[in-house]
Each structure stands twice: as structure tokens, then as C-alpha cells.
PDB file of C-alpha atoms in Angstrom:
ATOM      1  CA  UNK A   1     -17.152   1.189   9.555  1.00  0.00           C
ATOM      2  CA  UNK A   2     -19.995   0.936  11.783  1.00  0.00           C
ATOM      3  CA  UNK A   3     -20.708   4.675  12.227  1.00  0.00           C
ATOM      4  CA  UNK A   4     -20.313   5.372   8.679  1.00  0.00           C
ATOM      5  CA  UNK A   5     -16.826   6.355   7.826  1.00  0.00           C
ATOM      6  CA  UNK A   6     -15.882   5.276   3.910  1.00  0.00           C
ATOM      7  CA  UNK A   7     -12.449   4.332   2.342  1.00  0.00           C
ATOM      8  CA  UNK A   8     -12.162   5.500  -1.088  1.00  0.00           C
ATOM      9  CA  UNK A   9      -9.857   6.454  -3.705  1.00  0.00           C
ATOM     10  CA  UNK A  10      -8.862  10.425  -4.035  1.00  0.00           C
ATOM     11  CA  UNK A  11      -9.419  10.614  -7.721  1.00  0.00           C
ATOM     12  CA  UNK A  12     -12.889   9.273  -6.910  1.00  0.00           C
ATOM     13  CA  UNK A  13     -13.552  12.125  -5.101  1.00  0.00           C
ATOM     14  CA  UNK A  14     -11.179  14.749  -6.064  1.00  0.00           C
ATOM     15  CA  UNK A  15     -12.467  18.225  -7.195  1.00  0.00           C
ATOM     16  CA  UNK A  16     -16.353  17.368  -6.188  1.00  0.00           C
ATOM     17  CA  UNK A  17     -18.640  20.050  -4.762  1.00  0.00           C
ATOM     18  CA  UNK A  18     -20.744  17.593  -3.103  1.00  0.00           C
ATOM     19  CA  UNK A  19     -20.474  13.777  -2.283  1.00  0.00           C
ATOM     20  CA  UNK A  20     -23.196  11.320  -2.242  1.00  0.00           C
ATOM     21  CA  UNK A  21     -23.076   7.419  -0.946  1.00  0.00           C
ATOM     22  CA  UNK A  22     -25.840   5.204  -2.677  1.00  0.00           C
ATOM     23  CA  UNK A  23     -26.057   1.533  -0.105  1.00  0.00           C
ATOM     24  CA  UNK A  24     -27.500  -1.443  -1.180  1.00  0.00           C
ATOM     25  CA  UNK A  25     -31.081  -0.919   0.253  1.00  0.00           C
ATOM     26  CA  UNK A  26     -31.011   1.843  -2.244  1.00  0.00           C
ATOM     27  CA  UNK A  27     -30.869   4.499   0.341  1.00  0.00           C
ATOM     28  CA  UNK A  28     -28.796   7.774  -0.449  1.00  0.00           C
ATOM     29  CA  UNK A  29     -26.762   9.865   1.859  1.00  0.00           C
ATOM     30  CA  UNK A  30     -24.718  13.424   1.725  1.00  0.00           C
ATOM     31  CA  UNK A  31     -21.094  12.733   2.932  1.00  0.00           C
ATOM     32  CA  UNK A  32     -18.780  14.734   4.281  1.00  0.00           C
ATOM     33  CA  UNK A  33     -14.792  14.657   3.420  1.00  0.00           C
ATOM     34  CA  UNK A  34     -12.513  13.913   6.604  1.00  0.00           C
ATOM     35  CA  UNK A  35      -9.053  13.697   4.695  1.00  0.00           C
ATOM     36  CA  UNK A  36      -7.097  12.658   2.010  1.00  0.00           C
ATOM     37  CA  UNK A  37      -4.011  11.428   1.177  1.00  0.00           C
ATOM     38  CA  UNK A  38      -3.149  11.870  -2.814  1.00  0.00           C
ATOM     39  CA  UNK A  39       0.210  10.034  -2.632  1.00  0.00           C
ATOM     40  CA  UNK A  40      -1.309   6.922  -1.875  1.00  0.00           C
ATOM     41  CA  UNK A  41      -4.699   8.451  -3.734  1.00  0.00           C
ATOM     42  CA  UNK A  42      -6.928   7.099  -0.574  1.00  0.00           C
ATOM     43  CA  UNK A  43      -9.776   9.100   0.735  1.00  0.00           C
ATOM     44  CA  UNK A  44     -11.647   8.806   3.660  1.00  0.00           C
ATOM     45  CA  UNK A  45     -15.517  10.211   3.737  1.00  0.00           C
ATOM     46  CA  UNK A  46     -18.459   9.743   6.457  1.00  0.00           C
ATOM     47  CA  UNK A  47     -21.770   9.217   6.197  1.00  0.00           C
ATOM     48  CA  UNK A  48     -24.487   9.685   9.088  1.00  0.00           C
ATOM     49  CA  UNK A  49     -27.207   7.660  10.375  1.00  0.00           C
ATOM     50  CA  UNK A  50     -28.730   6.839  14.067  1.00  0.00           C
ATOM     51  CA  UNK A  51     -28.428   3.353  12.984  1.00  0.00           C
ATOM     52  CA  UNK A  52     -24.945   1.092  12.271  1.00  0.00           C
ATOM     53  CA  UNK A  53     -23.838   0.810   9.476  1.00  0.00           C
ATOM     54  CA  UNK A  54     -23.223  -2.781   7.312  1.00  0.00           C
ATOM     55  CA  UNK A  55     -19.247  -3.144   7.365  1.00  0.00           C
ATOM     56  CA  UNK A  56     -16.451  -4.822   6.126  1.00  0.00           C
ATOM     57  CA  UNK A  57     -13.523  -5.745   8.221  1.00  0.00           C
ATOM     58  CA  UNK A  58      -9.879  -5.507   7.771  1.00  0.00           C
ATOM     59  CA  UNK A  59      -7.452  -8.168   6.744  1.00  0.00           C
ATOM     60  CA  UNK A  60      -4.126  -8.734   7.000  1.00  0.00           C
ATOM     61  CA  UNK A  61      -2.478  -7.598   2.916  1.00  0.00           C
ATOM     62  CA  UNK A  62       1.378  -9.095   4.243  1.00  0.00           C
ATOM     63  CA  UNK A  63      -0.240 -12.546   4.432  1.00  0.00           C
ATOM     64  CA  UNK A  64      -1.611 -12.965   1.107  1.00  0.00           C
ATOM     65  CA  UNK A  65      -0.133 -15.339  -1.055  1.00  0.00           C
ATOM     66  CA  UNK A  66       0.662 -15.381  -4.750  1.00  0.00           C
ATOM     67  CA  UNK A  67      -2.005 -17.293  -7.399  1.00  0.00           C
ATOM     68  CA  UNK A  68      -4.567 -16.713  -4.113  1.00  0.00           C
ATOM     69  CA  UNK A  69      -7.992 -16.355  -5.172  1.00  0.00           C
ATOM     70  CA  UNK A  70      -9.587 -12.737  -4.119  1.00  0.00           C
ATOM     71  CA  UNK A  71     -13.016 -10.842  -5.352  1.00  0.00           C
ATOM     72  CA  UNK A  72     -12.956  -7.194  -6.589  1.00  0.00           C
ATOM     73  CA  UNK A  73     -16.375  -5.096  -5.729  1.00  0.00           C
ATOM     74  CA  UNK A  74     -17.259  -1.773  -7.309  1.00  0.00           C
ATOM     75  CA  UNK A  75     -19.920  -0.442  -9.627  1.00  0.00           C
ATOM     76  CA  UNK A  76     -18.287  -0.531 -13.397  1.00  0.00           C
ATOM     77  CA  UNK A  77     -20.041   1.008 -15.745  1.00  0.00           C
ATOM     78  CA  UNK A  78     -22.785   1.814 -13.426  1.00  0.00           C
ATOM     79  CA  UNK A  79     -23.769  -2.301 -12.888  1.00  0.00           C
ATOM     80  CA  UNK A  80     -24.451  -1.480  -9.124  1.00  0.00           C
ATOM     81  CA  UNK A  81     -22.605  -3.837  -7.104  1.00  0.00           C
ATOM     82  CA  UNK A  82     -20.313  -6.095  -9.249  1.00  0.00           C
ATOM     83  CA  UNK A  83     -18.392  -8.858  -8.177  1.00  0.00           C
ATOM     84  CA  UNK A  84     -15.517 -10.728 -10.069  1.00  0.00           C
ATOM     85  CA  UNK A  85     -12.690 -13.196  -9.271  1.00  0.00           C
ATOM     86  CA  UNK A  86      -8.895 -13.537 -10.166  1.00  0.00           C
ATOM     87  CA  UNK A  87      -5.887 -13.845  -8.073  1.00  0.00           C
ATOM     88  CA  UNK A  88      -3.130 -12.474  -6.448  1.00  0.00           C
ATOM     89  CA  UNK A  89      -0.852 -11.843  -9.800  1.00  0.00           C
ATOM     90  CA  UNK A  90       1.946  -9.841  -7.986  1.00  0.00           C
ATOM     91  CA  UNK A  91       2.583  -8.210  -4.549  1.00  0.00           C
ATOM     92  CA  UNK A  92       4.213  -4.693  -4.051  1.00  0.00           C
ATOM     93  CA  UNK A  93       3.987  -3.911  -7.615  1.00  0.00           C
ATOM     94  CA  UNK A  94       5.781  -0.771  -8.930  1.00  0.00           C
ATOM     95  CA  UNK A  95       3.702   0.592 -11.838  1.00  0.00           C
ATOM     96  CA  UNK A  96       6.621   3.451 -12.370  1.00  0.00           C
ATOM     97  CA  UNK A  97      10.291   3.085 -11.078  1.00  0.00           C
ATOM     98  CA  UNK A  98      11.462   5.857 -12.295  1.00  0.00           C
ATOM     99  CA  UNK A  99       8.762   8.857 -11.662  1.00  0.00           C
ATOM    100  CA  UNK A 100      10.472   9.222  -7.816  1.00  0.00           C
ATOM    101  CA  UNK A 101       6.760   8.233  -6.293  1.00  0.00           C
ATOM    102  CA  UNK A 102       7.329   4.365  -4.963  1.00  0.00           C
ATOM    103  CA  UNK A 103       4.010   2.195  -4.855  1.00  0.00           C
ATOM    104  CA  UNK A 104       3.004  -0.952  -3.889  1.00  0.00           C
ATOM    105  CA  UNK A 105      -0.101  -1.906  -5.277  1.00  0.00           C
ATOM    106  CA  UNK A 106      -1.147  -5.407  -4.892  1.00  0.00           C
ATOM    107  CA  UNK A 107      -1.620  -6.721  -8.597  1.00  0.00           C
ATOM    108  CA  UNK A 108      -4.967  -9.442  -9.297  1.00  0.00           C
ATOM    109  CA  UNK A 109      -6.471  -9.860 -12.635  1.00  0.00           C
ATOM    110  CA  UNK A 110      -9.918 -10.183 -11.227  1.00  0.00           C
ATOM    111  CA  UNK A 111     -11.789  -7.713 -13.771  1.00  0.00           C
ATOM    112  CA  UNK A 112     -11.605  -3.488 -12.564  1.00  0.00           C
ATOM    113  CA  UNK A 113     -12.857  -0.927 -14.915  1.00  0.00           C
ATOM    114  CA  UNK A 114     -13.803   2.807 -14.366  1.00  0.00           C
ATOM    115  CA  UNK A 115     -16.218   2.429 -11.321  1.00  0.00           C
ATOM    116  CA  UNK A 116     -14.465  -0.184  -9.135  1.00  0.00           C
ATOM    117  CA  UNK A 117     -11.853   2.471  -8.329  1.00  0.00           C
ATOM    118  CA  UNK A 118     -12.019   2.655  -4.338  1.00  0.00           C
ATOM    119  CA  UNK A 119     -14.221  -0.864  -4.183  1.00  0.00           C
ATOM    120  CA  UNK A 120     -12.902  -3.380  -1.977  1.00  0.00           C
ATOM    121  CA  UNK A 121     -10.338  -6.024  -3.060  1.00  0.00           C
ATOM    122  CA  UNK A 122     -11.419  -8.887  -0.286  1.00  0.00           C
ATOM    123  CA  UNK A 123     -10.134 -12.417   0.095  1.00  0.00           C
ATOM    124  CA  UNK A 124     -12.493 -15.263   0.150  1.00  0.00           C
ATOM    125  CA  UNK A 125     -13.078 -15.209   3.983  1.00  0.00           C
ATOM    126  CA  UNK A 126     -14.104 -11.620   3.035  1.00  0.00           C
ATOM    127  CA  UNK A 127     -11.620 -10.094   4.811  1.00  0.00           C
ATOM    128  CA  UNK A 128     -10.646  -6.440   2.931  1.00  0.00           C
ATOM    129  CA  UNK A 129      -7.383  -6.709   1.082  1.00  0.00           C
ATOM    130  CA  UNK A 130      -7.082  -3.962  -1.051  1.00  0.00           C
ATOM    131  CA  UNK A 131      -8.797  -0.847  -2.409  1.00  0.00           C
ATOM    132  CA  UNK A 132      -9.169  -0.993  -6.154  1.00  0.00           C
ATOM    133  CA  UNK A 133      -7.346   1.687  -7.813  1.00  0.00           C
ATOM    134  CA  UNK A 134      -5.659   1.440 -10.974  1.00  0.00           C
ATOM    135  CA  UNK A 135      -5.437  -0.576 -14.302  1.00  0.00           C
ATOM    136  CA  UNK A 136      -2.763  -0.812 -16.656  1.00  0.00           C
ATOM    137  CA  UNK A 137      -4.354  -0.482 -20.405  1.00  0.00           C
ATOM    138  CA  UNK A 138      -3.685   0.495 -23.495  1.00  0.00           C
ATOM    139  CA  UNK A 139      -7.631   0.866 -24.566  1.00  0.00           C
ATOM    140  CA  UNK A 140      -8.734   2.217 -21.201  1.00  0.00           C
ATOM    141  CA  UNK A 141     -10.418  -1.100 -20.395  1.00  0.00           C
ATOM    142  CA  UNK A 142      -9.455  -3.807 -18.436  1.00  0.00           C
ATOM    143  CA  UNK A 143      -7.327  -6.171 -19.940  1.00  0.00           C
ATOM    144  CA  UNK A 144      -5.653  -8.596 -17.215  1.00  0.00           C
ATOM    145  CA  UNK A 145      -3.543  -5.701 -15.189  1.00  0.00           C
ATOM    146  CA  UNK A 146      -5.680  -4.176 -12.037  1.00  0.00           C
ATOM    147  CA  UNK A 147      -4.012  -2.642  -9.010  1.00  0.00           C
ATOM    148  CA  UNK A 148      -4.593  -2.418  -5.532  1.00  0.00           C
ATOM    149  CA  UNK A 149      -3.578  -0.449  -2.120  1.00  0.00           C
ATOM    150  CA  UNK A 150      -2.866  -2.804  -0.038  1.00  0.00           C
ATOM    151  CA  UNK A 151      -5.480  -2.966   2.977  1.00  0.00           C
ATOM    152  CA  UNK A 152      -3.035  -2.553   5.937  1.00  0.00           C
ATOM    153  CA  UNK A 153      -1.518   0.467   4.107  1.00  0.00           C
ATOM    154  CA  UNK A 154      -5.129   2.122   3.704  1.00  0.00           C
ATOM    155  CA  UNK A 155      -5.826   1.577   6.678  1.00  0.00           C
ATOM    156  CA  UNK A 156      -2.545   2.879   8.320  1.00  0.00           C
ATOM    157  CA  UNK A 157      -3.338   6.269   6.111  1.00  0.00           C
ATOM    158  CA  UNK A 158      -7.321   6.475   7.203  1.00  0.00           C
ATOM    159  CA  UNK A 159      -6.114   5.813  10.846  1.00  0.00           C
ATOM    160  CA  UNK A 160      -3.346   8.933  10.565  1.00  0.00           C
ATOM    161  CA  UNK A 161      -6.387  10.980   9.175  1.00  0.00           C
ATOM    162  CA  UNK A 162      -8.744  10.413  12.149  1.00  0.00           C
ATOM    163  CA  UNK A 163      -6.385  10.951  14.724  1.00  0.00           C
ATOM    164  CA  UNK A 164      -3.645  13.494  13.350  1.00  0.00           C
ATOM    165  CA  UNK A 165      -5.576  15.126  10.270  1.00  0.00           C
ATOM    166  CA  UNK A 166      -2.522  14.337   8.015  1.00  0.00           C
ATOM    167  CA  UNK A 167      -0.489  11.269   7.000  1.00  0.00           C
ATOM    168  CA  UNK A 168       2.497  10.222   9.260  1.00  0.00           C
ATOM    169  CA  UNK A 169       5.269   8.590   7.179  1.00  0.00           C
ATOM    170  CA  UNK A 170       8.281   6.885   8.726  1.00  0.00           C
ATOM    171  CA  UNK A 171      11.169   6.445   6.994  1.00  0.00           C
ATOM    172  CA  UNK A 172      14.366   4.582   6.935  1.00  0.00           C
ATOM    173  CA  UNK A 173      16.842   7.625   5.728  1.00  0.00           C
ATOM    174  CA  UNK A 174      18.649   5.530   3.227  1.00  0.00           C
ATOM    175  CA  UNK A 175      18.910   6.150  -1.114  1.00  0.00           C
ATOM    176  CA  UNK A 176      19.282   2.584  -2.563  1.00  0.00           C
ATOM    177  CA  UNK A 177      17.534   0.565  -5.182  1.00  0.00           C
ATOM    178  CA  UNK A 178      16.912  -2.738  -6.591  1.00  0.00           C
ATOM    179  CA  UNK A 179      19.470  -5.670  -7.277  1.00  0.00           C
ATOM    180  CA  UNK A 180      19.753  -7.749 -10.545  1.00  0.00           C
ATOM    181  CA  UNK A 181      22.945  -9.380 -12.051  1.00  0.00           C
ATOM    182  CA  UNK A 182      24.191  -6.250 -13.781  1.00  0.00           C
ATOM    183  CA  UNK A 183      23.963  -4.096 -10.618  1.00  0.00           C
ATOM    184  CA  UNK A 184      25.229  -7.428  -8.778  1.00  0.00           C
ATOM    185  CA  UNK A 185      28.695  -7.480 -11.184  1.00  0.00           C
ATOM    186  CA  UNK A 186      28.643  -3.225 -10.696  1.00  0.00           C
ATOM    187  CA  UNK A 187      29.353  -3.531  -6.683  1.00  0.00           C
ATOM    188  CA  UNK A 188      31.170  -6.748  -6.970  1.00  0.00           C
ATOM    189  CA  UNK A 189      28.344  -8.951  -5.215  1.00  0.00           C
ATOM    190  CA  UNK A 190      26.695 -11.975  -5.592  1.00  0.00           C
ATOM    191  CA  UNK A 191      23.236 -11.165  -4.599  1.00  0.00           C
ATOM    192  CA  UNK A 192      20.435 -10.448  -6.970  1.00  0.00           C
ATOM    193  CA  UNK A 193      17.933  -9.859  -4.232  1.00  0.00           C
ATOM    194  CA  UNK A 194      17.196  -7.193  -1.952  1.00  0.00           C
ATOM    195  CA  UNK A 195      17.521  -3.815  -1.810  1.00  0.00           C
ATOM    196  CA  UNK A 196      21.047  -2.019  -1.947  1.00  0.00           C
ATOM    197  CA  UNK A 197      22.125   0.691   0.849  1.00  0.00           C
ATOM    198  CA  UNK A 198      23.811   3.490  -1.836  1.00  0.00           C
ATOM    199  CA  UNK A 199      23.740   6.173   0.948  1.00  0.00           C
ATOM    200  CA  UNK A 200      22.462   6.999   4.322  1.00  0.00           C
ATOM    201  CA  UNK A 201      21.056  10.287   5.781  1.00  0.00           C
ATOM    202  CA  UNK A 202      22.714  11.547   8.419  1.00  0.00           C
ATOM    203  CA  UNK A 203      21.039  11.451  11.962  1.00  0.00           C
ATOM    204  CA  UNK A 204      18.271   9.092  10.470  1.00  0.00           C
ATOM    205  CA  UNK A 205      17.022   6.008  12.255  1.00  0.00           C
ATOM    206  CA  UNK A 206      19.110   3.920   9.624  1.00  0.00           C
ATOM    207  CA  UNK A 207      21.999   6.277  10.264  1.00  0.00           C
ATOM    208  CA  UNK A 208      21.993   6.097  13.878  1.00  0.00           C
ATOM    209  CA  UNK A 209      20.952   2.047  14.150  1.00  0.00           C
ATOM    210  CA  UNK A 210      24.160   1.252  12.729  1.00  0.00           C
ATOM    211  CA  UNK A 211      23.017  -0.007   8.474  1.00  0.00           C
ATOM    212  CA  UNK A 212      25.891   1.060   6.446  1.00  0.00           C
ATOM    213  CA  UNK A 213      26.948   1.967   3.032  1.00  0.00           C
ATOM    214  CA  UNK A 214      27.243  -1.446   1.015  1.00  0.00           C
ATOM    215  CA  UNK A 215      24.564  -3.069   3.090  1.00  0.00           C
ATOM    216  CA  UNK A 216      21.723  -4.877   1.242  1.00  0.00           C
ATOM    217  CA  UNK A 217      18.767  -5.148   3.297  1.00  0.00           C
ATOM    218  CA  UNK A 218      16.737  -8.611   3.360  1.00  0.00           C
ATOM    219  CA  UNK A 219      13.636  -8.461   5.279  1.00  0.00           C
ATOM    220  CA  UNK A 220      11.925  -6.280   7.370  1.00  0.00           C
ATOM    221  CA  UNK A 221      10.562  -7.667  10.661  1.00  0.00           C
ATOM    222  CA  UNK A 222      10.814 -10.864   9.374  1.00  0.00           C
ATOM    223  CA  UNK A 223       9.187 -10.099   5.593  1.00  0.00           C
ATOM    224  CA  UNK A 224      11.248 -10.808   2.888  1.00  0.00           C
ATOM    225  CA  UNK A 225      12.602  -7.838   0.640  1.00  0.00           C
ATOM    226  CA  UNK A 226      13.458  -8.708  -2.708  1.00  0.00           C
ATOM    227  CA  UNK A 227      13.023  -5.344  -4.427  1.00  0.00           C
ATOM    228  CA  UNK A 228      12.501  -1.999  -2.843  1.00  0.00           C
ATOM    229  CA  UNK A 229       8.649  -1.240  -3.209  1.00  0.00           C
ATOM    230  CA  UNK A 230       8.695  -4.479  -1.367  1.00  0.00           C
ATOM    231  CA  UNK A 231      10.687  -1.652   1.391  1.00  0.00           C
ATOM    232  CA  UNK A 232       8.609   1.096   1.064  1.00  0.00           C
ATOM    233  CA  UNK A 233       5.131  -0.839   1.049  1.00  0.00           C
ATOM    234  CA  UNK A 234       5.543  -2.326   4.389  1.00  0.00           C
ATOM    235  CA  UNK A 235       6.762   0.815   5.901  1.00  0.00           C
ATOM    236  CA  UNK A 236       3.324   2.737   4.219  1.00  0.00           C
ATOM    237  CA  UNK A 237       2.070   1.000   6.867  1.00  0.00           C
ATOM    238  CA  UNK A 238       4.649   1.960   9.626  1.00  0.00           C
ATOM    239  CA  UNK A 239       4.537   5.586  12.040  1.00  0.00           C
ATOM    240  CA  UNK A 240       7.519   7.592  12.472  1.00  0.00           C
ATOM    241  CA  UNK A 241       8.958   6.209  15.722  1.00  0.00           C
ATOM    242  CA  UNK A 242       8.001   2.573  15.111  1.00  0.00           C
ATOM    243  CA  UNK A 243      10.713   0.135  15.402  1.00  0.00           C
ATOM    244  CA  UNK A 244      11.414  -2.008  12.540  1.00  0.00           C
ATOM    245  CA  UNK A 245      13.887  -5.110  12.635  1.00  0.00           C
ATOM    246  CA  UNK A 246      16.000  -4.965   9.766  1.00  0.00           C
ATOM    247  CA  UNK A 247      17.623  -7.723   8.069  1.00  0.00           C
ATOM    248  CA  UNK A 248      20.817  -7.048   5.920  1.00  0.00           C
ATOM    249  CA  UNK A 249      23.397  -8.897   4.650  1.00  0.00           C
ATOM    250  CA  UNK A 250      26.869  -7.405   5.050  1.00  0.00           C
ATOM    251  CA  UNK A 251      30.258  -9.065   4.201  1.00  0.00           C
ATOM    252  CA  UNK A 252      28.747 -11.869   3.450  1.00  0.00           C
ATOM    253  CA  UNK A 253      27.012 -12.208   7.083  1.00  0.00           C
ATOM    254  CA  UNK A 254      23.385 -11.234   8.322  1.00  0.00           C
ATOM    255  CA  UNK A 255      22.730  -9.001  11.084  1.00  0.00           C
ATOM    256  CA  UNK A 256      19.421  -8.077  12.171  1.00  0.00           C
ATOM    257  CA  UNK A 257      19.119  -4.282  13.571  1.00  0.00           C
ATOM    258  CA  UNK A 258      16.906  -2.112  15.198  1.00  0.00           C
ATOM    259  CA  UNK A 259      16.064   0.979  13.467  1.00  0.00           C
ATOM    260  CA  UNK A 260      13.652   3.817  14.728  1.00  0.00           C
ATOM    261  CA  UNK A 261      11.487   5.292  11.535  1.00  0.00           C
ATOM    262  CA  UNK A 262      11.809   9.274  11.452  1.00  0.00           C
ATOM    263  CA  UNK A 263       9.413  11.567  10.485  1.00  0.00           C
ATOM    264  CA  UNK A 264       9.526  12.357   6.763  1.00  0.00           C
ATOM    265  CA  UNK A 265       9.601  16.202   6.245  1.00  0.00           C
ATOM    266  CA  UNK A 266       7.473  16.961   3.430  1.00  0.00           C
TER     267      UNK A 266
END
């Protein structure tokens, strides 16, 4: 930002004594830690100066598109200030279904290695998309797999820093997970998309806005949900007490309702 406050990732920064920021003029500054947030491993930092700062604004990550061209910055390798290409492979990409920690990384194959982690991801209006974060690898190198935060969900977490000092997370209050044909047959449905309501949590804003037991939600304010990280991504970028239109599909009918997010209680 303008006045010198830094998105990065919290490995980047995790377990260092002191931080330093290196700009493109070559000049170097001491930076101070505001927050972090290692569940969605972003970090915010801020550096000082009477002057403004050179800055990047945020896009919109629901709007990108699939096979859309974006450029991945970072310093690989220590090659100060690399750019390279690829597109949008995948959106809300689950790198682990099954270690109880949903992500949603946007997925490009524009080249990340060890130093791009907490670089921008930007599209080619050079709007930020993304914070660089991850790669999937069996050498350690890059080999067609790299992983982003979506921007709006960085930014929802850096914003939650500034102004509460920890992360506000809203939640639905349901258990559930994906559809396919075999989980289809299992509760005697025909759809293969969306995400399945196995339970509810009592007094939760799902509870209380009327989604039930059987229900397989759709879309969320008007975003289609075909798995759940496509669920929990967009509501990474939610508050507890935001209202979310939800889309299920019940008895063979869709209903849109209103649910209030509650607080998760960590």
C-alpha cells in the first residue's frame, strides 16, 4: 500500500529475528510484523518512509476465468524481480482433502520456485490476483503445479489484522462434502455437483436460516459451488455476521436462503 504495509506469506517470514524489504530502486528498509494468519499462511509487514510508497492494487480473484492468462512476480533463486506467464489452471484448488484444513488456492502454471512465495499473482490489467504460495513437486522445483491465495481472501485476512488484530472467520455451521456418482447412488440423488448438507450445528446461521439435512448447496450469492473448497474459499473472504444468499437444491427444487455467518470459535 501507499504507506508501506506488505502482504506476504507466513512461512516467508516465520521464525525471523529481524525483517528486511529490498524495493526496486535498491533501497533497503527494517520492517516491522503487524499480524499473521498461519491457516491461510498470509503475513502482513510495514515498512516506513515520509514518502508513498509504489503499489499494487487489488483485483477481484471470483472473476477470473479458467485458461486466463496471469503473471507471477517474486525473486526465485535470488533473480531480483522475475516475471513469468501461464494461466488460470484451476480455481479453489484443494491440495489436501483429507488433512481437515480446507484451501482454495488458485492453481496457474506460470513458473514459482522458492523465492516467489508471497509475490504477487496479477492479471494482465495488473490487477493483484493471488499471493504465490505453494508448488506441488516431487523434485522441489517447479514443474507445472503453483498455487495461489486468492487476492480477495488475502485481503479479507490483512484487513481483519489492521482493524481487529486477529482473523474473523464466518461460518456456515454445516459438516458436508463433495458430490460424485458414487456418493450420488449412496443418498439416492442425481446430482454430482455441489456440496452435500450431512449435518447442521445447532443455533448456527445455517441452522437457524432454515438449510436442512439432505440439502445440497449450489451457489453462494450467485457463485457457483461445485465442490466444497469452492464453499469455504468464498466465505475466507466473508466476516462473521455477513449475509450470504445460499442456493440449494432440495427435493428436487431450488430455494435461495439467507444465512447469517457465525463466528468460528477457535
Amino acid at each position: 500500500s501507499p504507506d508501506g504495509h506488505i502482504i506476504t506469506n507466513n512461512h516467508v517470514i516465520a521464525n525471523a529475528s529481524e525483517l528486511t524489504v529490498t524495493l526496486n530502486n535498491n533501497k533497503t528498509y527494517t520492517a516491522q510484523l503487524i499480524g499473521t494468519d498461519p491457516k491461510t499462511d498470509i503475513a502482513l509487514i510495514r515498512i516506513d518512509s515520509d514518502d508513498e510508497f509504489p503499489y499494487v492494487t487489488f483485483g477481484d480473484s471470483n472473476d477470473l476465468k479458467i485458461g486466463e492468462w496471469v503473471l507471477a512476480v517474486g525473486n526465485p533463486f535470488n533473480l531480483t524481480s522475475t516475471v513469468t506467464a501461464g494461466i488460470v489452471s484451476a480455481k479453489a484448488r484443494d491440495l489436501n482433502e483429507f488433512d481437515g484444513n480446507p484451501q482454495s488456492f488458485i492453481q496457474t502454471d506460470a513458473a514459482v520456485n522458492r523465492g516467489n512465495s508471497g509475490g504477487a499473482l496479477v492479471n494482465t490489467t495488473g490487477e493483484l490476483i493471488g499471493i504465490n504460495t505453494a508448488i506441488t513437486s516431487e523434485t522441489g522445483s517447479y514443474v507445472g503445479y503453483a498455487f495461489a491465495v486468492p487476492s480477495n481472501n488475502a485481503r479479507k485476512v490483512i484487513e481483519d489484522i489492521m482493524e481487529f488484530g486477529d482473523v474473523q472467520r464466518g461460518i456456515l455451521g454445516i459438516t458436508g462434502g463433495n458430490l460424485n456418482s458414487e456418493r450420488a447412488q449412496e443418498f439416492g440423488i442425481d446430482e454430482t455437483e455441489g456440496v452435500y448438507v450431512a449435518g447442521l450445528e445447532v443455533g448456527s446461521g445455517a441452522d437457524k436460516g432454515g438449510i436442512e439435512k439432505g440439502d445440497i448447496i449450489q451457489e453462494l450469492d450467485g457463485l457457483k459451488v461445485s465442490k466444497f473448497s469452492d464453499l469455504t474459499g468464498y466465505l475466507g473472504s466473508k466476516r462473521p455476521n455477513d449475509v450470504v444468499q445460499v442456493k440449494v437444491l432440495r427435493n428436487g427444487k431450488y430455494r435461495s436462503i439467507p444465512v447469517t455467518l457465525v463466528k468460528l470459535e477457535t
